[in-house]
mmCIF file of N, CA and C in Angstrom:
data_model
loop_
_atom_site.group_PDB
_atom_site.id
_atom_site.type_symbol
_atom_site.label_atom_id
_atom_site.label_comp_id
_atom_site.label_asym_id
_atom_site.label_seq_id
_atom_site.Cartn_x
_atom_site.Cartn_y
_atom_site.Cartn_z
ATOM 1 N N UNK A 3 35.982 -12.637 9.852
ATOM 2 C CA UNK A 3 34.925 -11.606 10.017
ATOM 3 C C UNK A 3 33.558 -12.186 9.664
ATOM 4 N N UNK A 4 32.517 -11.653 10.268
ATOM 5 C CA UNK A 4 31.170 -12.189 9.961
ATOM 6 C C UNK A 4 30.807 -11.878 8.512
ATOM 7 N N UNK A 5 30.004 -12.738 7.901
ATOM 8 C CA UNK A 5 29.601 -12.463 6.512
ATOM 9 C C UNK A 5 28.763 -11.183 6.461
ATOM 10 N N UNK A 6 28.842 -10.448 5.367
ATOM 11 C CA UNK A 6 28.039 -9.214 5.291
ATOM 12 C C UNK A 6 26.553 -9.547 5.326
ATOM 13 N N UNK A 7 25.791 -8.681 5.971
ATOM 14 C CA UNK A 7 24.349 -8.949 6.035
ATOM 15 C C UNK A 7 23.745 -8.658 4.670
ATOM 16 N N UNK A 8 22.727 -9.424 4.296
ATOM 17 C CA UNK A 8 22.119 -9.186 2.985
ATOM 18 C C UNK A 8 21.488 -7.799 2.951
ATOM 19 N N UNK A 9 21.475 -7.155 1.808
ATOM 20 C CA UNK A 9 20.875 -5.822 1.745
ATOM 21 C C UNK A 9 19.386 -5.904 2.019
ATOM 22 N N UNK A 10 18.879 -4.875 2.648
ATOM 23 C CA UNK A 10 17.440 -4.828 2.906
ATOM 24 C C UNK A 10 16.755 -4.513 1.582
ATOM 25 N N UNK A 11 15.862 -5.372 1.195
ATOM 26 C CA UNK A 11 15.159 -5.147 -0.066
ATOM 27 C C UNK A 11 13.982 -4.225 0.189
ATOM 28 N N UNK A 12 14.021 -3.071 -0.410
ATOM 29 C CA UNK A 12 12.898 -2.155 -0.269
ATOM 30 C C UNK A 12 11.744 -2.645 -1.131
ATOM 31 N N UNK A 13 10.566 -2.510 -0.597
ATOM 32 C CA UNK A 13 9.393 -2.873 -1.388
ATOM 33 C C UNK A 13 9.288 -1.917 -2.561
ATOM 34 N N UNK A 14 8.766 -2.436 -3.652
ATOM 35 C CA UNK A 14 8.501 -1.527 -4.767
ATOM 36 C C UNK A 14 7.297 -2.033 -5.542
ATOM 37 N N UNK A 15 6.656 -1.112 -6.203
ATOM 38 C CA UNK A 15 5.550 -1.467 -7.089
ATOM 39 C C UNK A 15 5.882 -0.924 -8.472
ATOM 40 N N UNK A 16 5.385 -1.604 -9.476
ATOM 41 C CA UNK A 16 5.669 -1.214 -10.856
ATOM 42 C C UNK A 16 4.512 -0.474 -11.510
ATOM 43 N N UNK A 17 3.343 -0.596 -10.920
ATOM 44 C CA UNK A 17 2.167 0.060 -11.500
ATOM 45 C C UNK A 17 1.253 0.564 -10.399
ATOM 46 N N UNK A 18 0.212 1.255 -10.803
ATOM 47 C CA UNK A 18 -0.725 1.851 -9.862
ATOM 48 C C UNK A 18 -1.603 0.775 -9.214
ATOM 49 N N UNK A 19 -1.863 0.968 -7.917
ATOM 50 C CA UNK A 19 -2.732 0.064 -7.159
ATOM 51 C C UNK A 19 -3.881 0.895 -6.598
ATOM 52 N N UNK A 20 -5.097 0.363 -6.684
ATOM 53 C CA UNK A 20 -6.250 1.068 -6.114
ATOM 54 C C UNK A 20 -7.490 0.842 -6.954
ATOM 55 N N UNK A 21 -8.269 1.916 -7.082
ATOM 56 C CA UNK A 21 -9.555 1.808 -7.752
ATOM 57 C C UNK A 21 -9.411 1.495 -9.238
ATOM 58 N N UNK A 22 -10.042 0.397 -9.664
ATOM 59 C CA UNK A 22 -10.040 0.022 -11.091
ATOM 60 C C UNK A 22 -10.595 1.165 -11.939
ATOM 61 N N UNK A 23 -11.676 1.803 -11.442
ATOM 62 C CA UNK A 23 -12.365 2.845 -12.221
ATOM 63 C C UNK A 23 -11.446 4.016 -12.543
ATOM 64 N N UNK A 24 -10.380 4.165 -11.746
ATOM 65 C CA UNK A 24 -9.462 5.283 -11.968
ATOM 66 C C UNK A 24 -8.223 4.852 -12.742
ATOM 67 N N UNK A 25 -8.284 3.663 -13.332
ATOM 68 C CA UNK A 25 -7.206 3.243 -14.207
ATOM 69 C C UNK A 25 -6.065 2.490 -13.535
ATOM 70 N N UNK A 26 -6.271 2.020 -12.308
ATOM 71 C CA UNK A 26 -5.210 1.267 -11.635
ATOM 72 C C UNK A 26 -4.936 -0.044 -12.375
ATOM 73 N N UNK A 27 -3.667 -0.429 -12.425
ATOM 74 C CA UNK A 27 -3.286 -1.680 -13.093
ATOM 75 C C UNK A 27 -3.556 -2.889 -12.208
ATOM 76 N N UNK A 28 -3.266 -2.724 -10.906
ATOM 77 C CA UNK A 28 -3.557 -3.775 -9.923
ATOM 78 C C UNK A 28 -2.991 -5.144 -10.287
ATOM 79 N N UNK A 29 -1.697 -5.196 -10.615
ATOM 80 C CA UNK A 29 -1.088 -6.506 -10.834
ATOM 81 C C UNK A 29 -1.006 -7.210 -9.481
ATOM 82 N N UNK A 30 -1.184 -8.537 -9.451
ATOM 83 C CA UNK A 30 -1.192 -9.249 -8.172
ATOM 84 C C UNK A 30 0.044 -8.972 -7.317
ATOM 85 N N UNK A 31 1.220 -8.874 -7.923
ATOM 86 C CA UNK A 31 2.432 -8.642 -7.139
ATOM 87 C C UNK A 31 2.394 -7.266 -6.475
ATOM 88 N N UNK A 32 1.973 -6.249 -7.221
ATOM 89 C CA UNK A 32 1.901 -4.894 -6.668
ATOM 90 C C UNK A 32 0.837 -4.811 -5.572
ATOM 91 N N UNK A 33 -0.322 -5.419 -5.839
ATOM 92 C CA UNK A 33 -1.406 -5.368 -4.845
ATOM 93 C C UNK A 33 -0.962 -6.051 -3.546
ATOM 94 N N UNK A 34 -0.302 -7.201 -3.664
ATOM 95 C CA UNK A 34 0.174 -7.902 -2.467
ATOM 96 C C UNK A 34 1.150 -7.039 -1.669
ATOM 97 N N UNK A 35 2.043 -6.351 -2.385
ATOM 98 C CA UNK A 35 3.015 -5.481 -1.718
ATOM 99 C C UNK A 35 2.304 -4.378 -0.948
ATOM 100 N N UNK A 36 1.345 -3.716 -1.600
ATOM 101 C CA UNK A 36 0.599 -2.635 -0.946
ATOM 102 C C UNK A 36 -0.185 -3.182 0.253
ATOM 103 N N UNK A 37 -0.808 -4.347 0.086
ATOM 104 C CA UNK A 37 -1.573 -4.933 1.197
ATOM 105 C C UNK A 37 -0.661 -5.233 2.382
ATOM 106 N N UNK A 38 0.530 -5.762 2.092
ATOM 107 C CA UNK A 38 1.458 -6.091 3.178
ATOM 108 C C UNK A 38 1.901 -4.819 3.913
ATOM 109 N N UNK A 39 2.213 -3.778 3.151
ATOM 110 C CA UNK A 39 2.641 -2.515 3.765
ATOM 111 C C UNK A 39 1.509 -1.874 4.568
ATOM 112 N N UNK A 40 0.293 -1.931 4.031
ATOM 113 C CA UNK A 40 -0.851 -1.371 4.763
ATOM 114 C C UNK A 40 -1.070 -2.122 6.070
ATOM 115 N N UNK A 41 -0.947 -3.449 6.020
ATOM 116 C CA UNK A 41 -1.129 -4.246 7.229
ATOM 117 C C UNK A 41 -0.069 -3.886 8.272
ATOM 118 N N UNK A 42 1.187 -3.746 7.831
ATOM 119 C CA UNK A 42 2.268 -3.376 8.744
ATOM 120 C C UNK A 42 2.023 -1.991 9.330
ATOM 121 N N UNK A 43 1.622 -1.052 8.471
ATOM 122 C CA UNK A 43 1.336 0.313 8.939
ATOM 123 C C UNK A 43 0.190 0.295 9.956
ATOM 124 N N UNK A 44 -0.824 -0.516 9.701
ATOM 125 C CA UNK A 44 -1.964 -0.603 10.625
ATOM 126 C C UNK A 44 -1.497 -1.056 12.007
ATOM 127 N N UNK A 45 -0.576 -2.033 12.034
ATOM 128 C CA UNK A 45 -0.071 -2.534 13.316
ATOM 129 C C UNK A 45 0.808 -1.489 14.003
ATOM 130 N N UNK A 46 1.725 -0.882 13.249
ATOM 131 C CA UNK A 46 2.646 0.091 13.836
ATOM 132 C C UNK A 46 1.919 1.334 14.344
ATOM 133 N N UNK A 47 0.907 1.774 13.607
ATOM 134 C CA UNK A 47 0.183 2.990 13.968
ATOM 135 C C UNK A 47 -1.036 2.690 14.836
ATOM 136 N N UNK A 48 -1.270 1.398 15.076
ATOM 137 C CA UNK A 48 -2.423 0.970 15.870
ATOM 138 C C UNK A 48 -3.719 1.551 15.308
ATOM 139 N N UNK A 49 -3.886 1.397 13.998
ATOM 140 C CA UNK A 49 -5.059 1.942 13.321
ATOM 141 C C UNK A 49 -5.670 0.861 12.434
ATOM 142 N N UNK A 50 -6.681 0.149 12.956
ATOM 143 C CA UNK A 50 -7.272 -0.966 12.209
ATOM 144 C C UNK A 50 -7.871 -0.563 10.865
ATOM 145 N N UNK A 51 -8.206 0.713 10.693
ATOM 146 C CA UNK A 51 -8.813 1.122 9.409
ATOM 147 C C UNK A 51 -7.819 1.017 8.255
ATOM 148 N N UNK A 52 -6.529 0.902 8.573
ATOM 149 C CA UNK A 52 -5.514 0.790 7.523
ATOM 150 C C UNK A 52 -5.283 -0.652 7.092
ATOM 151 N N UNK A 53 -5.876 -1.604 7.802
ATOM 152 C CA UNK A 53 -5.637 -3.020 7.502
ATOM 153 C C UNK A 53 -6.531 -3.472 6.344
ATOM 154 N N UNK A 54 -5.917 -3.975 5.256
ATOM 155 C CA UNK A 54 -6.741 -4.411 4.117
ATOM 156 C C UNK A 54 -7.448 -5.744 4.345
ATOM 157 N N UNK A 55 -7.295 -6.330 5.530
ATOM 158 C CA UNK A 55 -7.994 -7.573 5.914
ATOM 159 C C UNK A 55 -7.588 -8.752 5.039
ATOM 160 N N UNK A 56 -6.291 -8.833 4.772
ATOM 161 C CA UNK A 56 -5.825 -9.986 4.009
ATOM 162 C C UNK A 56 -4.867 -9.566 2.916
ATOM 163 N N UNK A 57 -3.997 -10.500 2.564
ATOM 164 C CA UNK A 57 -3.035 -10.242 1.495
ATOM 165 C C UNK A 57 -3.273 -11.311 0.435
ATOM 166 N N UNK A 58 -4.046 -10.942 -0.581
ATOM 167 C CA UNK A 58 -4.411 -11.935 -1.598
ATOM 168 C C UNK A 58 -4.065 -11.460 -3.007
ATOM 169 N N UNK A 59 -3.488 -10.247 -3.120
ATOM 170 C CA UNK A 59 -3.104 -9.755 -4.436
ATOM 171 C C UNK A 59 -4.270 -9.353 -5.312
ATOM 172 N N UNK A 60 -5.447 -9.189 -4.705
ATOM 173 C CA UNK A 60 -6.631 -8.874 -5.509
ATOM 174 C C UNK A 60 -7.306 -7.598 -4.998
ATOM 175 N N UNK A 61 -7.899 -6.874 -5.930
ATOM 176 C CA UNK A 61 -8.714 -5.699 -5.604
ATOM 177 C C UNK A 61 -10.099 -5.985 -6.174
ATOM 178 N N UNK A 62 -11.123 -5.826 -5.352
ATOM 179 C CA UNK A 62 -12.488 -6.055 -5.841
ATOM 180 C C UNK A 62 -12.783 -5.090 -6.984
ATOM 181 N N UNK A 63 -13.498 -5.578 -7.985
ATOM 182 C CA UNK A 63 -13.824 -4.738 -9.146
ATOM 183 C C UNK A 63 -14.705 -3.555 -8.744
ATOM 184 N N UNK A 64 -15.550 -3.759 -7.743
ATOM 185 C CA UNK A 64 -16.365 -2.654 -7.242
ATOM 186 C C UNK A 64 -15.618 -2.062 -6.053
ATOM 187 N N UNK A 65 -15.143 -0.840 -6.218
ATOM 188 C CA UNK A 65 -14.278 -0.223 -5.207
ATOM 189 C C UNK A 65 -14.937 -0.201 -3.832
ATOM 190 N N UNK A 66 -16.248 -0.006 -3.799
ATOM 191 C CA UNK A 66 -16.943 0.069 -2.515
ATOM 192 C C UNK A 66 -16.814 -1.241 -1.740
ATOM 193 N N UNK A 67 -16.569 -2.352 -2.455
ATOM 194 C CA UNK A 67 -16.446 -3.655 -1.796
ATOM 195 C C UNK A 67 -15.000 -4.004 -1.481
ATOM 196 N N UNK A 68 -14.069 -3.137 -1.844
ATOM 197 C CA UNK A 68 -12.659 -3.479 -1.687
ATOM 198 C C UNK A 68 -12.110 -2.977 -0.362
ATOM 199 N N UNK A 69 -11.718 -3.913 0.498
ATOM 200 C CA UNK A 69 -11.113 -3.542 1.778
ATOM 201 C C UNK A 69 -9.760 -2.867 1.541
ATOM 202 N N UNK A 70 -9.084 -3.256 0.458
ATOM 203 C CA UNK A 70 -7.782 -2.643 0.160
ATOM 204 C C UNK A 70 -7.956 -1.185 -0.242
ATOM 205 N N UNK A 71 -8.946 -0.908 -1.117
ATOM 206 C CA UNK A 71 -9.193 0.478 -1.518
ATOM 207 C C UNK A 71 -9.605 1.306 -0.294
ATOM 208 N N UNK A 72 -10.426 0.731 0.581
ATOM 209 C CA UNK A 72 -10.820 1.439 1.809
ATOM 210 C C UNK A 72 -9.606 1.753 2.673
ATOM 211 N N UNK A 73 -8.675 0.790 2.749
ATOM 212 C CA UNK A 73 -7.464 0.991 3.559
ATOM 213 C C UNK A 73 -6.582 2.077 2.950
ATOM 214 N N UNK A 74 -6.479 2.104 1.617
ATOM 215 C CA UNK A 74 -5.705 3.155 0.943
ATOM 216 C C UNK A 74 -6.323 4.513 1.246
ATOM 217 N N UNK A 75 -7.646 4.574 1.151
ATOM 218 C CA UNK A 75 -8.368 5.820 1.421
ATOM 219 C C UNK A 75 -8.118 6.272 2.863
ATOM 220 N N UNK A 76 -8.200 5.334 3.811
ATOM 221 C CA UNK A 76 -7.979 5.671 5.228
ATOM 222 C C UNK A 76 -6.548 6.158 5.447
ATOM 223 N N UNK A 77 -5.594 5.510 4.766
ATOM 224 C CA UNK A 77 -4.200 5.917 4.918
ATOM 225 C C UNK A 77 -3.986 7.329 4.376
ATOM 226 N N UNK A 78 -4.564 7.609 3.207
ATOM 227 C CA UNK A 78 -4.397 8.945 2.616
ATOM 228 C C UNK A 78 -5.044 10.011 3.504
ATOM 229 N N UNK A 79 -6.198 9.702 4.062
ATOM 230 C CA UNK A 79 -6.872 10.655 4.941
ATOM 231 C C UNK A 79 -6.027 10.901 6.185
ATOM 232 N N UNK A 80 -5.559 9.820 6.807
ATOM 233 C CA UNK A 80 -4.760 9.920 8.026
ATOM 234 C C UNK A 80 -3.460 10.694 7.798
ATOM 235 N N UNK A 81 -2.895 10.538 6.589
ATOM 236 C CA UNK A 81 -1.604 11.160 6.290
ATOM 237 C C UNK A 81 -1.750 12.554 5.683
ATOM 238 N N UNK A 82 -2.965 13.084 5.672
ATOM 239 C CA UNK A 82 -3.237 14.420 5.124
ATOM 240 C C UNK A 82 -2.802 14.522 3.658
ATOM 241 N N UNK A 83 -3.057 13.439 2.926
ATOM 242 C CA UNK A 83 -2.742 13.412 1.495
ATOM 243 C C UNK A 83 -4.037 13.597 0.714
ATOM 244 N N UNK A 84 -3.902 13.951 -0.547
ATOM 245 C CA UNK A 84 -5.080 13.997 -1.400
ATOM 246 C C UNK A 84 -5.638 12.581 -1.505
ATOM 247 N N UNK A 85 -6.933 12.417 -1.271
ATOM 248 C CA UNK A 85 -7.531 11.076 -1.307
ATOM 249 C C UNK A 85 -7.889 10.728 -2.744
ATOM 250 N N UNK A 86 -7.025 9.923 -3.355
ATOM 251 C CA UNK A 86 -7.234 9.511 -4.742
ATOM 252 C C UNK A 86 -7.677 8.053 -4.818
ATOM 253 N N UNK A 87 -7.520 7.342 -3.691
ATOM 254 C CA UNK A 87 -7.782 5.893 -3.649
ATOM 255 C C UNK A 87 -6.855 5.140 -4.590
ATOM 256 N N UNK A 88 -5.714 5.746 -4.902
ATOM 257 C CA UNK A 88 -4.705 5.126 -5.753
ATOM 258 C C UNK A 88 -3.346 5.267 -5.086
ATOM 259 N N UNK A 89 -2.496 4.267 -5.272
ATOM 260 C CA UNK A 89 -1.096 4.390 -4.871
ATOM 261 C C UNK A 89 -0.273 4.179 -6.136
ATOM 262 N N UNK A 90 0.492 5.188 -6.491
ATOM 263 C CA UNK A 90 1.326 5.110 -7.690
ATOM 264 C C UNK A 90 2.784 5.013 -7.275
ATOM 265 N N UNK A 91 3.593 4.314 -8.095
ATOM 266 C CA UNK A 91 5.021 4.231 -7.774
ATOM 267 C C UNK A 91 5.606 5.643 -7.677
ATOM 268 N N UNK A 92 6.435 5.861 -6.669
ATOM 269 C CA UNK A 92 7.130 7.145 -6.484
ATOM 270 C C UNK A 92 6.213 8.300 -6.100
ATOM 271 N N UNK A 93 4.945 8.011 -5.794
ATOM 272 C CA UNK A 93 4.040 9.083 -5.370
ATOM 273 C C UNK A 93 4.256 9.380 -3.886
ATOM 274 N N UNK A 94 3.691 10.492 -3.438
ATOM 275 C CA UNK A 94 3.807 10.861 -2.026
ATOM 276 C C UNK A 94 3.134 9.808 -1.139
ATOM 277 N N UNK A 95 2.001 9.279 -1.600
ATOM 278 C CA UNK A 95 1.322 8.232 -0.816
ATOM 279 C C UNK A 95 2.242 7.020 -0.650
ATOM 280 N N UNK A 96 2.906 6.606 -1.732
ATOM 281 C CA UNK A 96 3.810 5.450 -1.689
ATOM 282 C C UNK A 96 4.948 5.704 -0.694
ATOM 283 N N UNK A 97 5.568 6.898 -0.787
ATOM 284 C CA UNK A 97 6.686 7.231 0.096
ATOM 285 C C UNK A 97 6.239 7.217 1.557
ATOM 286 N N UNK A 98 5.067 7.807 1.823
ATOM 287 C CA UNK A 98 4.569 7.852 3.204
ATOM 288 C C UNK A 98 4.176 6.464 3.695
ATOM 289 N N UNK A 99 3.655 5.627 2.796
ATOM 290 C CA UNK A 99 3.285 4.272 3.190
ATOM 291 C C UNK A 99 4.532 3.474 3.552
ATOM 292 N N UNK A 100 5.593 3.599 2.761
ATOM 293 C CA UNK A 100 6.855 2.915 3.088
ATOM 294 C C UNK A 100 7.354 3.373 4.466
ATOM 295 N N UNK A 101 7.309 4.682 4.701
ATOM 296 C CA UNK A 101 7.791 5.216 5.979
ATOM 297 C C UNK A 101 6.920 4.705 7.142
ATOM 298 N N UNK A 102 5.614 4.681 6.941
ATOM 299 C CA UNK A 102 4.700 4.231 8.002
ATOM 300 C C UNK A 102 4.904 2.759 8.323
ATOM 301 N N UNK A 103 5.304 1.997 7.307
ATOM 302 C CA UNK A 103 5.528 0.561 7.506
ATOM 303 C C UNK A 103 6.952 0.279 7.998
ATOM 304 N N UNK A 104 7.737 1.348 8.159
ATOM 305 C CA UNK A 104 9.083 1.172 8.667
ATOM 306 C C UNK A 104 10.118 0.914 7.589
ATOM 307 N N UNK A 105 9.750 1.155 6.333
ATOM 308 C CA UNK A 105 10.726 1.042 5.249
ATOM 309 C C UNK A 105 10.959 2.448 4.728
ATOM 310 N N UNK A 106 12.205 2.796 4.578
ATOM 311 C CA UNK A 106 12.473 4.141 4.073
ATOM 312 C C UNK A 106 13.151 4.058 2.733
ATOM 313 N N UNK A 107 12.868 5.007 1.893
ATOM 314 C CA UNK A 107 13.505 5.029 0.580
ATOM 315 C C UNK A 107 14.882 5.686 0.732
ATOM 316 N N UNK A 108 15.836 5.229 -0.023
ATOM 317 C CA UNK A 108 17.194 5.784 0.111
ATOM 318 C C UNK A 108 17.248 7.239 -0.327
#
């Protein structure tokens, strides 16, 4: 019989990603995950405003200069979510972002 396929690893974040001023932790691993999901969602939904313009694990200290924060804001607006400019683990924004990127939570 063929070997079992490896389990699909769902993306996860351990802390909040987004605006520093609002208390986001923005660990490089979490930021990279969010950037990758936003980029995938931008391609699937054909919406360039969701693309963080790179996956570097960093959020600019000034939110107005952060393409990632702008992409989070655009995603929340598009998804009819409260615009907090933050993505928290297990939040509605996180769940919708996973779904938009083609990853579903069990």
